[in-house]
Short mmCIF file of N, CA and C in Angstrom, two decimals:
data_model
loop_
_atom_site.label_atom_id
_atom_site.label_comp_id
_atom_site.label_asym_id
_atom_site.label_seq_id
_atom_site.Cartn_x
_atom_site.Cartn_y
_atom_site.Cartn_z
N UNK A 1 208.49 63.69 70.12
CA UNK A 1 207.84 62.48 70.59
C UNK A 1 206.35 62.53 70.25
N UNK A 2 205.53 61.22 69.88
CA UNK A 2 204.42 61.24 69.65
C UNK A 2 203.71 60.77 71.25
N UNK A 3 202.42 61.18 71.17
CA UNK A 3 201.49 60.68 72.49
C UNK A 3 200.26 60.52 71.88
N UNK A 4 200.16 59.56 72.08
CA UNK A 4 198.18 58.61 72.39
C UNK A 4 197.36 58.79 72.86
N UNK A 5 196.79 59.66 72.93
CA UNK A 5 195.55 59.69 74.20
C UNK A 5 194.11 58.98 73.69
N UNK A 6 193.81 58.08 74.52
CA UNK A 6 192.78 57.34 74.41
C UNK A 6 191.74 57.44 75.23
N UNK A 7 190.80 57.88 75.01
CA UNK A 7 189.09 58.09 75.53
C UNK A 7 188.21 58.10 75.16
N UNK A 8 186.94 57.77 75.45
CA UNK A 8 186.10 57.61 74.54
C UNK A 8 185.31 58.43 74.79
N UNK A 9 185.46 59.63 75.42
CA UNK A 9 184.95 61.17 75.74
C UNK A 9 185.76 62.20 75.04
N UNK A 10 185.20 62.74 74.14
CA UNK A 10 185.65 63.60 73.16
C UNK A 10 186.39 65.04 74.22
N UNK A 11 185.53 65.09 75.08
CA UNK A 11 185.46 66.49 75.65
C UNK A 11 187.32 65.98 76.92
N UNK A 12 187.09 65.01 77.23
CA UNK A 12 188.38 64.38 78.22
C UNK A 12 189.18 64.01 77.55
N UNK A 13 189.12 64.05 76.21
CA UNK A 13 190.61 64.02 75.47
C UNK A 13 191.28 65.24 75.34
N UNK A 14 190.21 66.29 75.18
CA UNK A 14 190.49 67.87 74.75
C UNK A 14 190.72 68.20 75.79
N UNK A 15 190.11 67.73 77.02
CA UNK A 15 191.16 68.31 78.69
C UNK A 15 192.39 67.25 78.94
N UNK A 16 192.70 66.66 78.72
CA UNK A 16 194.15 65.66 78.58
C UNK A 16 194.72 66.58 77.64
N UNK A 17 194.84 66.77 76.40
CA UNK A 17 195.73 67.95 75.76
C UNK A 17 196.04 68.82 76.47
N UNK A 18 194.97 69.34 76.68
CA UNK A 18 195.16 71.04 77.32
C UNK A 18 196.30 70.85 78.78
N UNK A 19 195.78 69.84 79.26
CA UNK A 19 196.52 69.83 80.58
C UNK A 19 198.15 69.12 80.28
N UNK A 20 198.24 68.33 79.18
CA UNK A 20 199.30 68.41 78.68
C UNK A 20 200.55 69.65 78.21
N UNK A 21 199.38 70.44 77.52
CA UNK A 21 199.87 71.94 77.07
C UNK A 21 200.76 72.73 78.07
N UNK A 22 199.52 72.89 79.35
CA UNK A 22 200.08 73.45 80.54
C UNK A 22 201.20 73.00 81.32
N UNK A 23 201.39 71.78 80.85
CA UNK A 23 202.35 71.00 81.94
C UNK A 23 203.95 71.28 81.12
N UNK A 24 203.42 71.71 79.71
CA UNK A 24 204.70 71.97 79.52
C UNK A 24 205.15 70.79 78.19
N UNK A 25 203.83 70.28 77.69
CA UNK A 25 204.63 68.76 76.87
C UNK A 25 204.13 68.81 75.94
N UNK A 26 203.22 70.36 75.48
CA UNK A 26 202.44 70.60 73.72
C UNK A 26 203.67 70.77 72.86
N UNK A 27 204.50 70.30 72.65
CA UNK A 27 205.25 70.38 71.42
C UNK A 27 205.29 68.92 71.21
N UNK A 28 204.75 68.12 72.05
CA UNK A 28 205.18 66.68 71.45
C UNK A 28 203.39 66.66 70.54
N UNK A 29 203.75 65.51 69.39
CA UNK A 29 202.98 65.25 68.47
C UNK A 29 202.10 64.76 69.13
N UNK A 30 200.66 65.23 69.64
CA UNK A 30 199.22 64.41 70.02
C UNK A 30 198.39 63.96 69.16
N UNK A 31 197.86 62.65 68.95
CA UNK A 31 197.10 62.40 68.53
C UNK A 31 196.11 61.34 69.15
N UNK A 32 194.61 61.06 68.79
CA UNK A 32 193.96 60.60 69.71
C UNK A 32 193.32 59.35 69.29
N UNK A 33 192.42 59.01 70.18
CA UNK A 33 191.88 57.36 69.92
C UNK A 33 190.32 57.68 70.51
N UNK A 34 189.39 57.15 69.53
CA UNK A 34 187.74 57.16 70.86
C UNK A 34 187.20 56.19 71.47
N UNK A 35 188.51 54.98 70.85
CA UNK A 35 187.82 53.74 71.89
C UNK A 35 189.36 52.94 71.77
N UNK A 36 189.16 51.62 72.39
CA UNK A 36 190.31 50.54 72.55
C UNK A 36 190.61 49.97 71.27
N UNK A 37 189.88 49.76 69.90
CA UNK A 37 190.52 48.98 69.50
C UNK A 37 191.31 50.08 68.43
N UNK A 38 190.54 51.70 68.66
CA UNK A 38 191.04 52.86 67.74
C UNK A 38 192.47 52.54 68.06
N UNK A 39 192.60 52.72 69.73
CA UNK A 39 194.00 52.85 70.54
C UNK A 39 195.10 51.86 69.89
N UNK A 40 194.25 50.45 69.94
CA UNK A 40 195.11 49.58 69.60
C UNK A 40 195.87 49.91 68.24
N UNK A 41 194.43 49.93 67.26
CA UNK A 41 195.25 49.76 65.75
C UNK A 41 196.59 51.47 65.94
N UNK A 42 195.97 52.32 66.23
CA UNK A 42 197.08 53.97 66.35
C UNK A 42 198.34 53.68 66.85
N UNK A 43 198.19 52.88 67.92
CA UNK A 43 199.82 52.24 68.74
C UNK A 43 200.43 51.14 67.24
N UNK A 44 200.00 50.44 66.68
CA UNK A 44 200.39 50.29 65.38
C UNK A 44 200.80 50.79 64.34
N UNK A 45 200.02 51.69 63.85
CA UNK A 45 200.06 52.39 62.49
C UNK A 45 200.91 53.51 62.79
N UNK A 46 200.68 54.38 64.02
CA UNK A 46 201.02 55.60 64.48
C UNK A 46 202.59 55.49 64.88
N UNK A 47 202.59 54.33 65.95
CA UNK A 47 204.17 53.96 66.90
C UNK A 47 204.18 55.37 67.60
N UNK A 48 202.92 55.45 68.99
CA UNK A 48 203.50 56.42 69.71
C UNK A 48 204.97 56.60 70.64
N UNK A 49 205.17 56.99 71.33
CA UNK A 49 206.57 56.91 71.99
C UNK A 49 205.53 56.79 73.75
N UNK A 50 204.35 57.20 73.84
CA UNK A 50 203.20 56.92 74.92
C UNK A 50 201.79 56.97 74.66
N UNK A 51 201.29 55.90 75.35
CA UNK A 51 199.90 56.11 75.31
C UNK A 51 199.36 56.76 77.07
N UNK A 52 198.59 57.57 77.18
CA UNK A 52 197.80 57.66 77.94
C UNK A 52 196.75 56.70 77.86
N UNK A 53 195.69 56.33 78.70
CA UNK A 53 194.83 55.60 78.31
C UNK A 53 193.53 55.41 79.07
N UNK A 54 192.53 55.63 78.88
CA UNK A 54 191.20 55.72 79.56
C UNK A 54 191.33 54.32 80.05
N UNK A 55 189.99 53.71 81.15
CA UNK A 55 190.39 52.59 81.66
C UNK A 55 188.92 51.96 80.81
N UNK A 56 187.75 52.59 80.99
CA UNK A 56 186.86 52.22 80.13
C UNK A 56 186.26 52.90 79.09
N UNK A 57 186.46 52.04 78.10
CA UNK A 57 185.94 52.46 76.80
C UNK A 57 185.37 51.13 76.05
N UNK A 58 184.61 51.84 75.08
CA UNK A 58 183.94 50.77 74.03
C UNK A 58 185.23 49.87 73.43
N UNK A 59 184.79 48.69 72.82
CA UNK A 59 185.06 47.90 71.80
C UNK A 59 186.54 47.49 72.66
N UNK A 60 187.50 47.58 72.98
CA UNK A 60 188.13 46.86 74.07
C UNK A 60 188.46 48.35 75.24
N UNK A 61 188.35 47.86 76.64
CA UNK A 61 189.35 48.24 77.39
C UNK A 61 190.98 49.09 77.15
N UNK A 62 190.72 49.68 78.41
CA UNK A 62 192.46 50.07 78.41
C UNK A 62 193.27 49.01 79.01
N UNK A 63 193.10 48.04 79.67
CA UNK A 63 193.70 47.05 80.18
C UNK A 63 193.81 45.91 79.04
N UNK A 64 192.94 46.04 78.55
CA UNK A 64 192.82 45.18 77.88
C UNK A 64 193.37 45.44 76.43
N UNK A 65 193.52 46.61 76.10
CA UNK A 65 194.16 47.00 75.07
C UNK A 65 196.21 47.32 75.41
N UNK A 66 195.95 47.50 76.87
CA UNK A 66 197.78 46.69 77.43
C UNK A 66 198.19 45.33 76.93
N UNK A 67 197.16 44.57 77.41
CA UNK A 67 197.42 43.62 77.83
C UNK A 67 197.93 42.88 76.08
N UNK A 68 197.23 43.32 75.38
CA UNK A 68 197.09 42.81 73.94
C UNK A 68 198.28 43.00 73.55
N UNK A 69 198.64 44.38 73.54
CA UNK A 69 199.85 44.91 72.91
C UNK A 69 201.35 44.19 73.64
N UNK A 70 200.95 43.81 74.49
CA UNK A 70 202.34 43.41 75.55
C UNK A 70 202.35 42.49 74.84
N UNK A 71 201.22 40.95 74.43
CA UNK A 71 200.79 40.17 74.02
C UNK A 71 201.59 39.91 72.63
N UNK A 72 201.80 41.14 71.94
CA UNK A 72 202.02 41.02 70.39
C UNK A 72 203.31 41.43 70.41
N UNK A 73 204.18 41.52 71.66
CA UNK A 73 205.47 42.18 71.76
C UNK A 73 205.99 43.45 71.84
N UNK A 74 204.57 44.38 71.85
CA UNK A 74 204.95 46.05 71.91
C UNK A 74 204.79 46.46 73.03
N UNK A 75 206.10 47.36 73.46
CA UNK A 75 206.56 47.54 75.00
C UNK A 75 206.26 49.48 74.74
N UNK A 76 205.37 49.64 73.83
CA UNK A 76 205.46 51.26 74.17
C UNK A 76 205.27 51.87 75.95
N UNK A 77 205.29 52.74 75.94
CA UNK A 77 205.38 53.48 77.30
C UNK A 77 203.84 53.79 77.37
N UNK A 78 203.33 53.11 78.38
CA UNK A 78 201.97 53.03 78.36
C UNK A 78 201.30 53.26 79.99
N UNK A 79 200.18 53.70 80.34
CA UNK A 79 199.57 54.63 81.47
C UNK A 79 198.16 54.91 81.57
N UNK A 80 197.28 54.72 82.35
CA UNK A 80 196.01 55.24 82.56
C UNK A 80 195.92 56.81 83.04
N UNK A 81 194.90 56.82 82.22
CA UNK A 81 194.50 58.51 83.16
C UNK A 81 192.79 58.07 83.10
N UNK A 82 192.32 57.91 84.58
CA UNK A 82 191.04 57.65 84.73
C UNK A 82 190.25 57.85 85.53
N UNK A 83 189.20 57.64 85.71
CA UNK A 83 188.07 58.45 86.92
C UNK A 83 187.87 57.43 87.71
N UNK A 84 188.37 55.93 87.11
CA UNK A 84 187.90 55.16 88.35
C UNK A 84 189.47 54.72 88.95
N UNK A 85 189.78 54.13 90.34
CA UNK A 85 190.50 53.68 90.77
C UNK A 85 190.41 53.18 92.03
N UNK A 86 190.12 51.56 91.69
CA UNK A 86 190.45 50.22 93.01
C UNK A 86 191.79 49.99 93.19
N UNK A 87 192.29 49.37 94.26
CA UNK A 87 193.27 48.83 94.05
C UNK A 87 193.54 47.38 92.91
N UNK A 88 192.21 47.26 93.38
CA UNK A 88 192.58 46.00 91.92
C UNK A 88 192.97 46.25 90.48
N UNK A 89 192.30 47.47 90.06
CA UNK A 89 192.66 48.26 88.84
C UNK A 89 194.13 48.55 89.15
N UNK A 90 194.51 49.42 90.03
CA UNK A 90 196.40 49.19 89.53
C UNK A 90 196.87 47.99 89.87
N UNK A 91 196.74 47.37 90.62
CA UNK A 91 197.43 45.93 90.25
C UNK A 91 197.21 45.29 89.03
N UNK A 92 196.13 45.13 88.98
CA UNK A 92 196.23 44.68 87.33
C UNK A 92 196.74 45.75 86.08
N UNK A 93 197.18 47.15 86.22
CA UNK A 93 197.69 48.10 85.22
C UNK A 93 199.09 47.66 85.86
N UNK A 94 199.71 47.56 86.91
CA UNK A 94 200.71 47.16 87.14
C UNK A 94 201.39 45.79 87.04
N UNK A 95 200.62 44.69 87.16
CA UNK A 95 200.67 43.59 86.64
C UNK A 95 201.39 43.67 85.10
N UNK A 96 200.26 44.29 84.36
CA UNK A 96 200.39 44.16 82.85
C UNK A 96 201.61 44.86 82.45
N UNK A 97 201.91 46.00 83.22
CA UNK A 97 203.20 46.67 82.86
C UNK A 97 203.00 48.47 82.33
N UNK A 98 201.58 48.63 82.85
CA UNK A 98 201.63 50.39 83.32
C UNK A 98 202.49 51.34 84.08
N UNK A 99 203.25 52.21 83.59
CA UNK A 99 203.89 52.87 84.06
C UNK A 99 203.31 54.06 85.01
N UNK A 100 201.81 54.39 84.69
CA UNK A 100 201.44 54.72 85.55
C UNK A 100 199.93 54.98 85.99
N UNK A 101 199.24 55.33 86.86
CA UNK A 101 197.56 55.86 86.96
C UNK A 101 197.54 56.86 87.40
N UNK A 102 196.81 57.60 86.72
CA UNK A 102 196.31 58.91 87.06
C UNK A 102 194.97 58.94 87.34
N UNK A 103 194.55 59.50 88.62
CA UNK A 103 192.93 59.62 88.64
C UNK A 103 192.53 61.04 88.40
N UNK A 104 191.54 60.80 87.64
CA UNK A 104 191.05 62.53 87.34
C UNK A 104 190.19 62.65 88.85
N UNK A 105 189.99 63.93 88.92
CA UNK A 105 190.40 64.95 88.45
C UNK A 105 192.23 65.24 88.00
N UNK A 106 193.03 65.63 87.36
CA UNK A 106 194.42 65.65 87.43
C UNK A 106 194.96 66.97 87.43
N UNK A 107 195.83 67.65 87.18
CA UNK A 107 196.46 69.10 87.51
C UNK A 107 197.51 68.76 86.58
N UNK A 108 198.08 70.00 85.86
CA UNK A 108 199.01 70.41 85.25
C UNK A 108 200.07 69.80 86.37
N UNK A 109 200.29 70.05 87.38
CA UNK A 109 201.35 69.76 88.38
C UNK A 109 201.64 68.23 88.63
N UNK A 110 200.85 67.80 88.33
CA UNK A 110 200.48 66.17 88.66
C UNK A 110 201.17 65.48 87.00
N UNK A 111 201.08 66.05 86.18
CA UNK A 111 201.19 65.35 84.84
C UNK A 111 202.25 65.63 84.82
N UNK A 112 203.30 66.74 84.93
CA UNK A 112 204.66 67.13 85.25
C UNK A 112 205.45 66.17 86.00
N UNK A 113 205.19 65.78 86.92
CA UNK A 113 205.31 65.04 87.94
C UNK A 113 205.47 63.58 87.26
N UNK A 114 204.59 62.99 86.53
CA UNK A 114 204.87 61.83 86.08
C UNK A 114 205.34 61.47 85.11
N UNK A 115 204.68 62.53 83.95
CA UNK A 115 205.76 62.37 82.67
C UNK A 115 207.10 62.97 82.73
N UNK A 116 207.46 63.93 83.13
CA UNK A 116 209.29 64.40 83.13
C UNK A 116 209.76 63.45 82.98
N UNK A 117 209.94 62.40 84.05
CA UNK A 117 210.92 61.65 83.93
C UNK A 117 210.73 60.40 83.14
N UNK A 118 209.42 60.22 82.12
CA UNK A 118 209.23 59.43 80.60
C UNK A 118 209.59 60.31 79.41
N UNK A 119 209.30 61.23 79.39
CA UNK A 119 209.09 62.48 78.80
C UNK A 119 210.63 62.72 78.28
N UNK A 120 211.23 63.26 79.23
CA UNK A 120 212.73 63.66 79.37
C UNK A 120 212.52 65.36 79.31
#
């Protein structure tokens, strides 16, 4: 399986791997994005099987880079991992059709927890 990780923090993409690694899910193909519209065109060109997804970044949003893709008919398996979280932010990631939010700080135990059962 391929995975997306989208951030526009170089250094929080390289701890999203790693904590991927640990959780048990480094054999799937990672590759990354440094902003929304990187994310967008990679969920195109790439066809991950998931995106992770920062909530803010340059040049579009992670919501907003959902919202697009839902928009154009692509139902990939899609998720925030982010530092901020209102309730209005998951309603609207849930609205759009996020499978899930993660607030950092996150744990190897925590990413287990949500991907297994996307993951398989």
């Amino acid at each position: 399986m391929k995975i997306l990780i989208a951030d526009d923090s170089r250094v929080m993409r390289q701890i999203v791997v790693r904590t991927l690694r640990q959780a048990g899910f480094g054999d799937h193909d990672l590759i990354e994005a440094a902003n929304g519209q990187e994310a967008f065109d990679k969920v195109k060109s790439e066809s991950p099987d998931l995106v992770l997804s920062d909530w803010n970044m340059p040049e579009m949003t992670g919501i907003e880079v959902l919202r697009k893709l839902r928009a154009a008919g692509n139902d990939v398996k899609f998720g925030f991992v982010t530092s901020e979280s209102t309730p209005e932010m998951k309603e609207q990631a849930d609205s759009a059709g996020a499978l899930f939010f993660i607030v950092k700080p996150f744990s190897a135990e925590r990413f287990d927890e949500v991907f297994a059962p996307i993951l398989g």
